[in-house]
C-alpha cells in the first residue's frame, strides 16, 4: 500500500492564482482530512470528509474548497491565493469510529508559498 | 524539508539515554490523547495513544504517562536512537467530539547526539 499520497510536494503561487492540491489514499478509509501547519504551530483542520459526497468545514476553511467524489480522492482547492495561505498542507485519512478512528495516517505534505 | 522545527522547544539527548517529552493539554474534558512523530520532510506518524481512564500505556520503547490532575502528558523514549530525532507533538480529543476534532500541540524538537 502506498498509504496517503499528495501532489505536488512544492509549489509557488502568485497572489490571486488558484491551484488544487491532490490527495489520494489506498487504505479504503472513509474519513479524510486537510490540515495546514504553520512554522512553530500545531496542525489546524481546514476541511474534513466522512465519506464520498460528504464534506464539512474545520477550524480554518476560509479561502479553501474541497470535494469528495470517490473514497480514495480528496482534493483541496485554493481560490485567489493570498500570502496568508503560505503553509505546509497535510492530507490525512482514518477509519470511521469505533475502529481506531483517531489514528490518522498522514501524507508527506505539500509546501506552498504565495508571493 | 519543511520548517516545522523553527521556534519550537528543543530537547537534546545523548544517544542511548532516555528522553522525556512533555505536553500540557488544555481541556479537562479531553478523553483521548495521541502522540505523533514528525521527521523532517515527512508527515506526522502515529506513535501511541492513551485514553483518559488510564495513567500509563507502554509500547515498543515508548511509554506515555497521563496526569489528569495537572493536565499533563509525557512521552518517554527508552534508549534514544538517532532515528528518534524528530518533532514530537501531542493531540487531544474532547469527550464527545468526532475524530476530526483533534487539537494538536505545537511540538518539541528532539535532537539525538551520537
Coordinates of N, CA and C in Angstrom, one line a residue:
Chain A
X1 N 0.8 -1.2 0.0 CA 0.0 0.0 0.0 C 0.9 1.3 0.0
X2 N 0.5 2.2 -0.8 CA 1.2 3.5 -0.8 C 0.8 4.4 0.4
X3 N -0.4 4.1 1.0 CA -0.8 4.9 2.1 C -1.5 6.2 1.5
X4 N -1.1 7.3 2.1 CA -1.7 8.6 1.6 C -0.6 9.3 0.8
X5 N -1.0 9.7 -0.4 CA -0.1 10.4 -1.3 C -0.6 11.8 -1.6
X6 N 0.3 12.7 -1.7 CA 0.0 14.1 -2.0 C 0.8 14.6 -3.2
X7 N 0.2 15.4 -4.0 CA 0.9 16.1 -5.1 C 0.4 17.5 -5.2
X8 N 1.2 18.5 -5.5 CA 2.7 18.4 -5.7 C 3.4 18.4 -4.3
X9 N 4.7 18.2 -4.2 CA 5.4 18.4 -3.0 C 5.7 19.8 -2.7
X10 N 6.0 20.6 -3.7 CA 6.3 22.0 -3.5 C 5.5 22.8 -4.6
X11 N 5.2 24.1 -4.3 CA 4.5 24.9 -5.3 C 4.7 26.3 -4.8
X12 N 5.0 27.2 -5.8 CA 5.0 28.7 -5.6 C 3.9 29.3 -6.4
X13 N 3.0 30.0 -5.8 CA 1.9 30.7 -6.4 C 2.1 32.2 -6.3
X14 N 1.6 32.9 -7.3 CA 1.5 34.3 -7.2 C 0.1 34.7 -6.6
X15 N 0.1 35.8 -5.9 CA -1.2 36.3 -5.3 C -2.3 36.3 -6.4
X16 N -3.4 35.7 -6.0 CA -4.6 35.7 -6.9 C -4.7 34.5 -7.8
X17 N -3.6 33.7 -7.9 CA -3.7 32.4 -8.6 C -4.5 31.4 -7.9
X18 N -4.9 30.3 -8.6 CA -5.6 29.2 -8.0 C -4.8 27.9 -8.2
X19 N -5.1 27.0 -7.4 CA -4.5 25.6 -7.6 C -5.3 24.6 -6.8
X20 N -5.0 23.4 -7.2 CA -5.6 22.2 -6.5 C -4.5 21.3 -5.9
X21 N -4.6 21.0 -4.6 CA -3.7 20.1 -4.0 C -4.4 18.7 -4.0
X22 N -3.7 17.7 -4.6 CA -4.2 16.4 -4.7 C -3.9 15.5 -3.5
X23 N -4.9 14.7 -3.2 CA -4.7 13.7 -2.1 C -5.4 12.4 -2.4
X24 N -4.7 11.3 -2.3 CA -5.2 10.0 -2.6 C -4.8 9.0 -1.5
X25 N -5.7 8.2 -1.1 CA -5.4 7.1 -0.1 C -5.9 5.8 -0.7
X26 N -5.1 4.7 -0.4 CA -5.5 3.4 -0.9 C -5.8 2.4 0.2
X27 N -6.2 3.0 1.4 CA -6.5 2.1 2.5 C -8.0 2.0 2.8
X28 N -8.8 2.5 1.8 CA -10.2 2.4 1.9 C -10.8 3.0 3.2
X29 N -10.1 4.1 3.6 CA -10.6 4.9 4.8 C -11.7 5.7 4.4
X30 N -12.8 5.7 5.2 CA -13.9 6.6 5.0 C -13.6 8.1 5.3
X31 N -12.8 8.3 6.4 CA -12.6 9.7 6.8 C -11.3 10.2 6.2
X32 N -11.4 11.4 5.7 CA -10.2 12.1 5.2 C -10.2 13.6 5.7
X33 N -9.0 14.2 5.8 CA -8.9 15.5 6.4 C -7.8 16.3 5.6
X34 N -8.0 17.6 5.7 CA -6.9 18.5 5.3 C -6.5 19.4 6.4
X35 N -5.2 19.5 6.7 CA -4.7 20.3 7.7 C -3.7 21.3 7.1
X36 N -3.4 22.4 7.7 CA -2.3 23.2 7.4 C -1.4 23.3 8.7
X37 N -0.1 23.5 8.4 CA 0.8 23.6 9.5 C 1.7 24.8 9.3
X38 N 1.7 25.8 10.1 CA 2.5 26.9 10.0 C 3.7 26.7 11.0
X39 N 4.8 27.4 10.7 CA 6.0 27.2 11.5 C 5.8 27.4 13.0
X40 N 6.2 26.4 13.8 CA 6.1 26.5 15.2 C 4.6 26.4 15.7
X41 N 3.7 26.0 14.9 CA 2.3 25.9 15.3 C 1.8 24.5 15.1
X42 N 0.7 24.2 15.8 CA 0.1 22.9 15.7 C -0.7 22.8 14.4
X43 N -1.1 21.6 14.0 CA -1.9 21.4 12.8 C -3.3 22.1 13.0
X44 N -3.8 22.7 12.0 CA -5.1 23.3 12.0 C -6.0 22.6 10.9
X45 N -7.2 22.2 11.3 CA -8.0 21.5 10.4 C -8.7 22.4 9.5
X46 N -8.6 22.2 8.1 CA -9.2 23.0 7.2 C -10.6 22.5 6.8
X47 N -10.7 21.3 6.3 CA -11.9 20.6 5.9 C -11.7 19.1 6.2
X48 N -12.9 18.4 6.4 CA -12.8 17.0 6.5 C -14.0 16.4 5.8
X49 N -13.9 15.1 5.6 CA -14.9 14.3 4.9 C -15.1 13.0 5.6
X50 N -16.4 12.6 5.8 CA -16.7 11.3 6.5 C -17.1 10.2 5.4
X51 N -17.0 10.6 4.2 CA -17.3 9.6 3.1 C -17.5 10.3 1.8
X52 N -17.6 9.6 0.7 CA -17.8 10.2 -0.6 C -19.1 11.0 -0.6
X53 N -19.0 12.2 -1.1 CA -20.1 13.1 -1.2 C -20.4 13.9 0.0
X54 N -19.6 13.7 1.1 CA -19.9 14.4 2.4 C -18.7 15.1 2.8
X55 N -18.8 16.4 2.9 CA -17.6 17.2 3.4 C -18.2 18.3 4.4
X56 N -17.3 18.8 5.2 CA -17.6 19.8 6.2 C -16.4 20.6 6.6
X57 N -16.7 21.8 7.0 CA -15.7 22.8 7.4 C -15.0 22.4 8.7
X58 N -13.7 22.7 8.8 CA -13.0 22.6 10.0 C -12.8 23.9 10.7
X59 N -11.6 24.1 11.3 CA -11.4 25.3 12.1 C -11.0 26.5 11.2
X60 N -10.3 26.3 10.0 CA -9.8 27.4 9.2 C -10.2 27.2 7.7
X61 N -11.5 27.2 7.4 CA -11.9 26.8 6.0 C -11.8 28.0 5.0
X62 N -11.7 29.2 5.5 CA -11.8 30.4 4.6 C -10.7 30.4 3.5
X63 N -11.1 30.5 2.2 CA -10.2 30.6 1.1 C -9.9 29.2 0.5
X64 N -10.6 28.2 1.0 CA -10.4 26.8 0.5 C -11.7 26.2 0.2
X65 N -11.7 25.2 -0.7 CA -12.8 24.4 -1.0 C -12.4 22.9 -1.2
X66 N -13.3 22.0 -1.0 CA -13.0 20.6 -1.2 C -14.1 19.9 -1.9
X67 N -13.8 18.7 -2.4 CA -14.8 17.8 -2.9 C -14.4 16.4 -2.6
X68 N -15.4 15.5 -2.6 CA -15.1 14.1 -2.3 C -16.0 13.2 -3.2
X69 N -15.6 13.0 -4.4 CA -16.4 12.2 -5.3 C -16.1 10.7 -5.2
X70 N -15.0 10.4 -4.7 CA -14.7 9.0 -4.5 C -14.1 8.7 -3.1
X71 N -14.1 7.5 -2.7 CA -13.5 7.2 -1.3 C -12.0 7.5 -1.3
X72 N -11.3 7.4 -2.5 CA -9.9 7.5 -2.5 C -9.4 8.9 -2.5
X73 N -10.1 9.8 -3.2 CA -9.5 11.1 -3.5 C -10.2 12.3 -2.7
X74 N -9.4 13.2 -2.3 CA -9.9 14.3 -1.5 C -9.1 15.6 -1.9
X75 N -9.4 16.2 -3.0 CA -8.6 17.4 -3.4 C -9.0 18.6 -2.7
X76 N -8.0 19.5 -2.5 CA -8.2 20.8 -1.8 C -8.0 21.9 -2.8
X77 N -8.9 22.8 -3.0 CA -8.8 23.8 -4.0 C -8.6 25.2 -3.3
X78 N -7.5 25.9 -3.7 CA -7.3 27.2 -3.3 C -7.7 28.2 -4.4
X79 N -8.6 29.1 -4.1 CA -9.0 30.1 -5.0 C -8.4 31.4 -4.5
X80 N -7.9 32.2 -5.5 CA -7.4 33.5 -5.2 C -6.4 33.5 -4.1
X81 N -5.3 32.8 -4.3 CA -4.2 32.6 -3.3 C -3.8 33.9 -2.7
X82 N -3.6 33.9 -1.4 CA -3.1 35.0 -0.6 C -1.9 34.6 0.2
X83 N -1.0 35.6 0.5 CA 0.2 35.3 1.3 C -0.1 34.5 2.6
X84 N -1.2 34.8 3.2 CA -1.6 34.1 4.5 C -1.8 32.6 4.3
X85 N -1.9 32.1 3.0 CA -2.0 30.7 2.8 C -0.7 30.0 2.5
X86 N 0.4 30.8 2.7 CA 1.7 30.1 2.7 C 1.8 29.2 3.9
X87 N 2.0 27.9 3.7 CA 2.0 27.0 4.7 C 2.4 25.6 4.2
X88 N 2.4 24.6 5.1 CA 2.6 23.2 4.6 C 1.2 22.6 4.8
X89 N 0.8 21.9 3.8 CA -0.6 21.3 3.8 C -0.4 19.8 3.9
X90 N -1.2 19.2 4.9 CA -1.2 17.7 5.0 C -2.6 17.2 4.9
X91 N -2.6 16.1 4.1 CA -3.8 15.3 4.0 C -3.7 14.1 4.9
X92 N -4.8 13.7 5.5 CA -4.8 12.5 6.3 C -6.0 11.7 6.1
X93 N -6.0 10.5 6.6 CA -7.2 9.6 6.5 C -7.2 8.7 7.7
X94 N -8.4 8.2 8.0 CA -8.6 7.3 9.1 C -9.8 6.4 8.9
X95 N -9.9 5.4 9.7 CA -11.1 4.5 9.7 C -12.2 5.3 10.4
X96 N -13.4 4.9 10.1 CA -14.5 5.5 10.9 C -14.6 4.9 12.3
X97 N -15.3 5.6 13.2 CA -15.5 5.1 14.5 C -16.2 3.7 14.5
X98 N -16.0 2.8 15.4 CA -15.1 3.0 16.5 C -13.7 2.4 16.3
X99 N -13.5 1.9 15.1 CA -12.2 1.2 14.8 C -11.1 2.2 14.6
X100 N -10.4 2.6 15.7 CA -9.1 3.4 15.6 C -9.3 4.6 14.8
X101 N -10.5 5.3 15.0 CA -10.8 6.5 14.2 C -9.8 7.6 14.5
X102 N -9.2 7.6 15.6 CA -8.4 8.8 15.9 C -7.0 8.6 15.5
X103 N -6.6 7.4 14.9 CA -5.3 7.2 14.4 C -5.3 7.6 13.0
X104 N -4.9 8.8 12.8 CA -4.9 9.4 11.4 C -3.6 9.1 10.7
X105 N -3.7 8.7 9.4 CA -2.5 8.5 8.6 C -2.3 9.7 7.7
X106 N -1.1 10.2 7.8 CA -0.8 11.5 7.1 C 0.0 11.2 5.8
X107 N -0.2 12.1 4.8 CA 0.6 12.1 3.6 C 1.9 12.9 3.9
X108 N 2.8 13.0 2.9 CA 4.1 13.7 3.1 C 4.0 15.2 3.1
X109 N 2.9 15.8 2.7 CA 2.8 17.2 2.8 C 3.0 17.9 1.4
X110 N 2.4 19.1 1.3 CA 2.7 20.0 0.2 C 3.1 21.3 0.7
X111 N 4.3 21.8 0.3 CA 4.8 23.1 0.8 C 4.4 24.1 -0.2
X112 N 3.5 25.1 0.2 CA 3.0 26.1 -0.7 C 3.5 27.5 -0.2
X113 N 4.0 28.2 -1.2 CA 4.5 29.6 -0.9 C 3.7 30.5 -1.9
X114 N 3.1 31.5 -1.3 CA 2.3 32.5 -2.1 C 3.0 33.8 -2.0
X115 N 3.4 34.4 -3.2 CA 4.2 35.6 -3.1 C 3.5 36.7 -4.0
Chain B
X1 N 13.5 20.4 3.6 CA 12.3 20.0 4.3 C 11.5 21.1 4.8
X2 N 10.4 20.8 5.4 CA 9.5 21.9 6.0 C 10.2 22.5 7.1
X3 N 9.8 23.7 7.4 CA 10.4 24.5 8.5 C 9.6 24.3 9.8
X4 N 9.0 23.1 10.0 CA 8.1 22.9 11.2 C 8.9 22.9 12.5
X5 N 10.3 22.8 12.4 CA 11.1 22.8 13.6 C 11.4 24.1 14.1
X6 N 11.1 25.2 13.4 CA 11.5 26.5 13.8 C 10.7 26.9 15.0
X7 N 11.3 27.7 15.9 CA 10.7 28.3 17.1 C 10.0 27.3 18.0
X8 N 10.5 26.0 18.0 CA 9.9 25.0 18.9 C 10.9 24.8 20.0
X9 N 10.3 24.3 21.2 CA 11.2 23.9 22.2 C 12.1 22.7 21.7
X10 N 13.3 22.7 22.2 CA 14.2 21.7 21.7 C 14.7 20.9 22.9
X11 N 14.8 19.6 22.7 CA 15.4 18.7 23.7 C 16.5 17.9 23.0
X12 N 17.7 18.1 23.6 CA 18.9 17.4 23.1 C 19.3 16.3 24.1
X13 N 19.4 15.1 23.5 CA 19.6 13.9 24.3 C 20.8 13.1 23.7
X14 N 21.6 12.5 24.6 CA 22.7 11.7 24.1 C 22.1 10.3 23.7
X15 N 22.7 9.8 22.6 CA 22.3 8.5 22.1 C 22.4 7.5 23.2
X16 N 21.4 6.7 23.4 CA 21.4 5.7 24.5 C 20.7 6.1 25.7
X17 N 20.6 7.4 26.0 CA 19.8 7.9 27.1 C 18.3 7.8 26.9
X18 N 17.6 8.0 28.0 CA 16.1 8.1 27.9 C 15.7 9.5 27.6
X19 N 14.6 9.7 26.9 CA 14.1 11.0 26.6 C 12.7 11.1 27.2
X20 N 12.4 12.3 27.7 CA 11.1 12.6 28.2 C 10.6 13.9 27.5
X21 N 9.5 13.8 26.8 CA 8.9 14.9 26.2 C 7.6 15.2 26.8
X22 N 7.3 16.4 27.1 CA 6.2 16.8 27.9 C 5.1 17.6 27.0
X23 N 3.9 17.5 27.5 CA 2.8 18.2 26.8 C 1.8 18.5 27.9
X24 N 1.4 19.8 27.9 CA 0.3 20.3 28.8 C -0.9 20.4 27.9
X25 N -2.0 19.8 28.3 CA -3.2 19.9 27.5 C -4.2 20.9 28.2
X26 N -5.2 21.3 27.4 CA -5.9 22.5 27.8 C -7.3 22.2 28.4
X27 N -7.8 21.0 28.0 CA -9.2 20.8 28.4 C -9.4 19.6 29.3
X28 N -10.0 19.8 30.5 CA -10.2 18.7 31.4 C -11.2 17.7 30.9
X29 N -12.0 18.1 29.9 CA -13.0 17.2 29.3 C -12.4 16.3 28.3
X30 N -11.1 16.5 27.9 CA -10.5 15.6 26.9 C -10.4 14.2 27.4
X31 N -10.7 13.2 26.5 CA -10.8 11.9 26.9 C -9.9 10.9 26.1
X32 N -9.1 11.5 25.3 CA -8.2 10.7 24.4 C -7.0 11.5 24.0
X33 N -5.9 10.9 24.0 CA -4.6 11.6 23.7 C -3.8 10.8 22.8
X34 N -3.0 11.5 21.9 CA -2.2 10.8 20.9 C -0.9 11.5 20.9
X35 N 0.2 10.7 20.7 CA 1.5 11.3 20.4 C 1.8 11.0 18.9
X36 N 2.3 12.0 18.2 CA 2.8 11.9 16.9 C 4.3 12.2 16.8
X37 N 4.9 11.6 15.8 CA 6.3 11.9 15.5 C 6.3 12.4 14.1
X38 N 7.1 13.5 13.9 CA 7.2 14.1 12.5 C 8.7 14.3 12.2
X39 N 9.1 13.5 11.3 CA 10.5 13.6 10.8 C 10.6 14.7 9.8
X40 N 11.8 15.3 9.6 CA 11.9 16.4 8.7 C 11.5 15.9 7.3
X41 N 10.6 16.7 6.7 CA 10.2 16.5 5.3 C 9.1 15.4 5.2
X42 N 8.6 15.0 6.3 CA 7.5 13.9 6.3 C 6.3 14.4 7.0
X43 N 5.2 13.6 6.8 CA 4.0 13.9 7.5 C 4.1 13.2 8.9
X44 N 3.2 13.7 9.8 CA 3.2 13.1 11.2 C 2.9 11.6 11.1
X45 N 3.4 10.9 12.1 CA 3.3 9.5 12.2 C 2.8 9.1 13.6
X46 N 1.7 8.3 13.7 CA 1.2 7.9 15.0 C 2.2 7.1 15.7
X47 N 2.4 7.4 17.0 CA 3.3 6.6 17.9 C 2.5 5.8 18.9
X48 N 1.7 6.5 19.7 CA 1.0 5.8 20.8 C -0.2 6.6 21.2
X49 N -1.2 6.0 21.8 CA -2.3 6.8 22.3 C -2.7 6.3 23.7
X50 N -3.5 7.1 24.4 CA -3.9 6.7 25.7 C -5.3 7.3 26.0
X51 N -6.2 6.6 26.6 CA -7.5 7.1 27.0 C -7.4 7.7 28.4
X52 N -8.3 8.5 28.7 CA -8.3 9.3 30.0 C -8.5 8.4 31.2
X53 N -9.0 7.1 31.0 CA -9.2 6.2 32.1 C -8.0 5.4 32.5
X54 N -6.9 5.8 31.8 CA -5.6 5.1 32.0 C -4.6 6.2 32.5
X55 N -3.6 5.7 33.3 CA -2.5 6.6 33.7 C -1.2 6.3 32.9
X56 N -1.1 5.1 32.3 CA 0.1 4.8 31.7 C -0.2 3.8 30.6
X57 N 0.6 3.9 29.5 CA 0.5 2.9 28.5 C 1.9 2.7 27.8
X58 N 2.2 1.5 27.6 CA 3.6 1.2 27.1 C 3.5 0.6 25.7
X59 N 4.4 1.0 24.8 CA 4.6 0.5 23.5 C 6.0 0.0 23.4
X60 N 6.5 -0.1 22.2 CA 7.8 -0.6 21.9 C 8.8 0.6 22.2
X61 N 9.5 0.6 23.2 CA 10.5 1.6 23.6 C 9.8 2.9 24.0
X62 N 8.6 3.0 24.0 CA 7.9 4.2 24.3 C 6.9 4.0 25.4
X63 N 6.7 5.0 26.3 CA 5.7 4.9 27.4 C 5.0 6.3 27.4
X64 N 3.7 6.3 27.5 CA 3.0 7.6 27.7 C 2.4 7.6 29.1
X65 N 2.6 8.7 29.8 CA 2.1 8.9 31.1 C 1.1 10.0 31.1
X66 N -0.1 9.8 31.8 CA -1.1 10.8 31.8 C -1.4 11.2 33.2
X67 N -1.3 12.5 33.5 CA -1.6 13.0 34.9 C -2.8 14.0 34.7
X68 N -4.0 13.5 35.0 CA -5.2 14.3 34.8 C -5.3 15.4 35.8
X69 N -4.7 15.2 36.9 CA -4.8 16.3 38.0 C -4.2 17.6 37.5
X70 N -3.1 17.5 36.8 CA -2.4 18.7 36.4 C -2.5 18.9 34.9
X71 N -3.3 18.0 34.2 CA -3.5 18.1 32.8 C -2.2 18.0 32.0
X72 N -1.4 17.0 32.3 CA -0.1 16.8 31.7 C 0.1 15.4 31.2
X73 N 0.8 15.4 30.0 CA 1.0 14.2 29.3 C 2.5 14.1 29.0
X74 N 3.1 13.0 29.1 CA 4.5 12.8 28.8 C 4.8 11.6 27.9
X75 N 5.8 11.7 27.1 CA 6.2 10.6 26.2 C 7.6 10.3 26.6
X76 N 7.9 9.0 27.0 CA 9.2 8.6 27.4 C 9.7 7.7 26.3
X77 N 10.9 7.9 25.8 CA 11.5 7.1 24.8 C 12.8 6.5 25.5
X78 N 12.8 5.2 25.5 CA 13.9 4.5 26.1 C 15.0 4.3 25.1
X79 N 16.3 4.4 25.6 CA 17.4 4.1 24.8 C 17.4 4.9 23.5
X80 N 17.3 6.2 23.5 CA 17.1 7.0 22.4 C 18.1 6.8 21.3
X81 N 17.6 6.7 20.1 CA 18.5 6.4 18.9 C 18.5 7.6 17.9
X82 N 19.5 7.7 17.1 CA 19.5 8.8 16.1 C 18.2 8.8 15.3
X83 N 17.6 7.7 15.0 CA 16.4 7.7 14.2 C 15.2 8.3 15.0
X84 N 15.4 8.6 16.2 CA 14.3 9.2 17.0 C 14.3 10.7 16.9
X85 N 15.3 11.2 16.2 CA 15.3 12.7 16.0 C 14.2 13.1 15.2
X86 N 13.3 14.0 15.7 CA 12.1 14.4 15.0 C 11.4 15.5 15.9
X87 N 10.3 16.0 15.4 CA 9.4 16.8 16.2 C 8.3 15.9 16.7
X88 N 8.1 16.0 18.0 CA 7.0 15.2 18.6 C 5.9 16.1 19.1
X89 N 4.7 15.8 18.8 CA 3.6 16.6 19.4 C 2.4 15.7 19.8
X90 N 1.7 16.3 20.8 CA 0.6 15.6 21.3 C -0.7 16.1 20.7
X91 N -1.7 15.3 20.7 CA -3.0 15.8 20.3 C -4.1 15.3 21.3
X92 N -5.1 16.1 21.5 CA -6.2 15.7 22.4 C -7.5 15.7 21.8
X93 N -8.4 14.9 22.2 CA -9.8 14.9 21.8 C -10.7 15.1 22.9
X94 N -11.6 16.1 22.8 CA -12.6 16.3 23.8 C -13.6 15.2 23.8
X95 N -14.1 14.9 25.0 CA -15.2 13.9 25.2 C -16.4 14.3 24.3
X96 N -16.8 13.4 23.5 CA -18.0 13.6 22.7 C -17.7 14.2 21.3
X97 N -16.4 14.6 21.1 CA -16.0 15.1 19.8 C -15.8 14.0 18.8
X98 N -15.9 14.4 17.5 CA -15.6 13.4 16.5 C -14.1 13.3 16.2
X99 N -13.8 12.3 15.4 CA -12.4 12.0 15.1 C -11.7 13.2 14.4
X100 N -12.5 14.1 13.8 CA -12.0 15.2 13.1 C -11.6 16.4 14.1
X101 N -12.0 16.2 15.3 CA -11.8 17.3 16.2 C -10.7 17.1 17.2
X102 N -9.5 16.8 16.6 CA -8.3 16.7 17.4 C -7.7 18.1 17.6
X103 N -7.2 18.4 18.7 CA -6.4 19.6 18.9 C -5.0 19.3 19.1
X104 N -4.2 19.8 18.2 CA -2.8 19.4 18.1 C -1.9 20.5 18.9
X105 N -0.9 20.0 19.6 CA 0.1 20.9 20.2 C 1.1 21.3 19.2
X106 N 2.0 22.3 19.7 CA 2.9 22.8 18.8 C 4.2 21.9 18.6
X107 N 4.5 21.1 19.5 CA 5.5 20.2 19.3 C 6.8 20.5 20.0
X108 N 7.7 19.5 20.2 CA 9.0 19.6 20.8 C 10.0 18.9 19.8
X109 N 11.1 19.6 19.5 CA 12.0 19.0 18.6 C 13.1 18.2 19.4
X110 N 13.2 16.9 19.1 CA 14.1 16.1 19.8 C 15.4 15.9 18.9
X111 N 16.5 16.3 19.4 CA 17.8 16.1 18.7 C 18.6 15.0 19.5
X112 N 19.0 14.0 18.8 CA 19.8 13.0 19.4 C 21.3 13.2 19.1
X113 N 22.1 13.2 20.1 CA 23.5 13.5 19.9 C 24.2 12.1 19.8
X114 N 24.9 11.8 18.7 CA 25.5 10.5 18.5 C 26.7 10.3 19.5

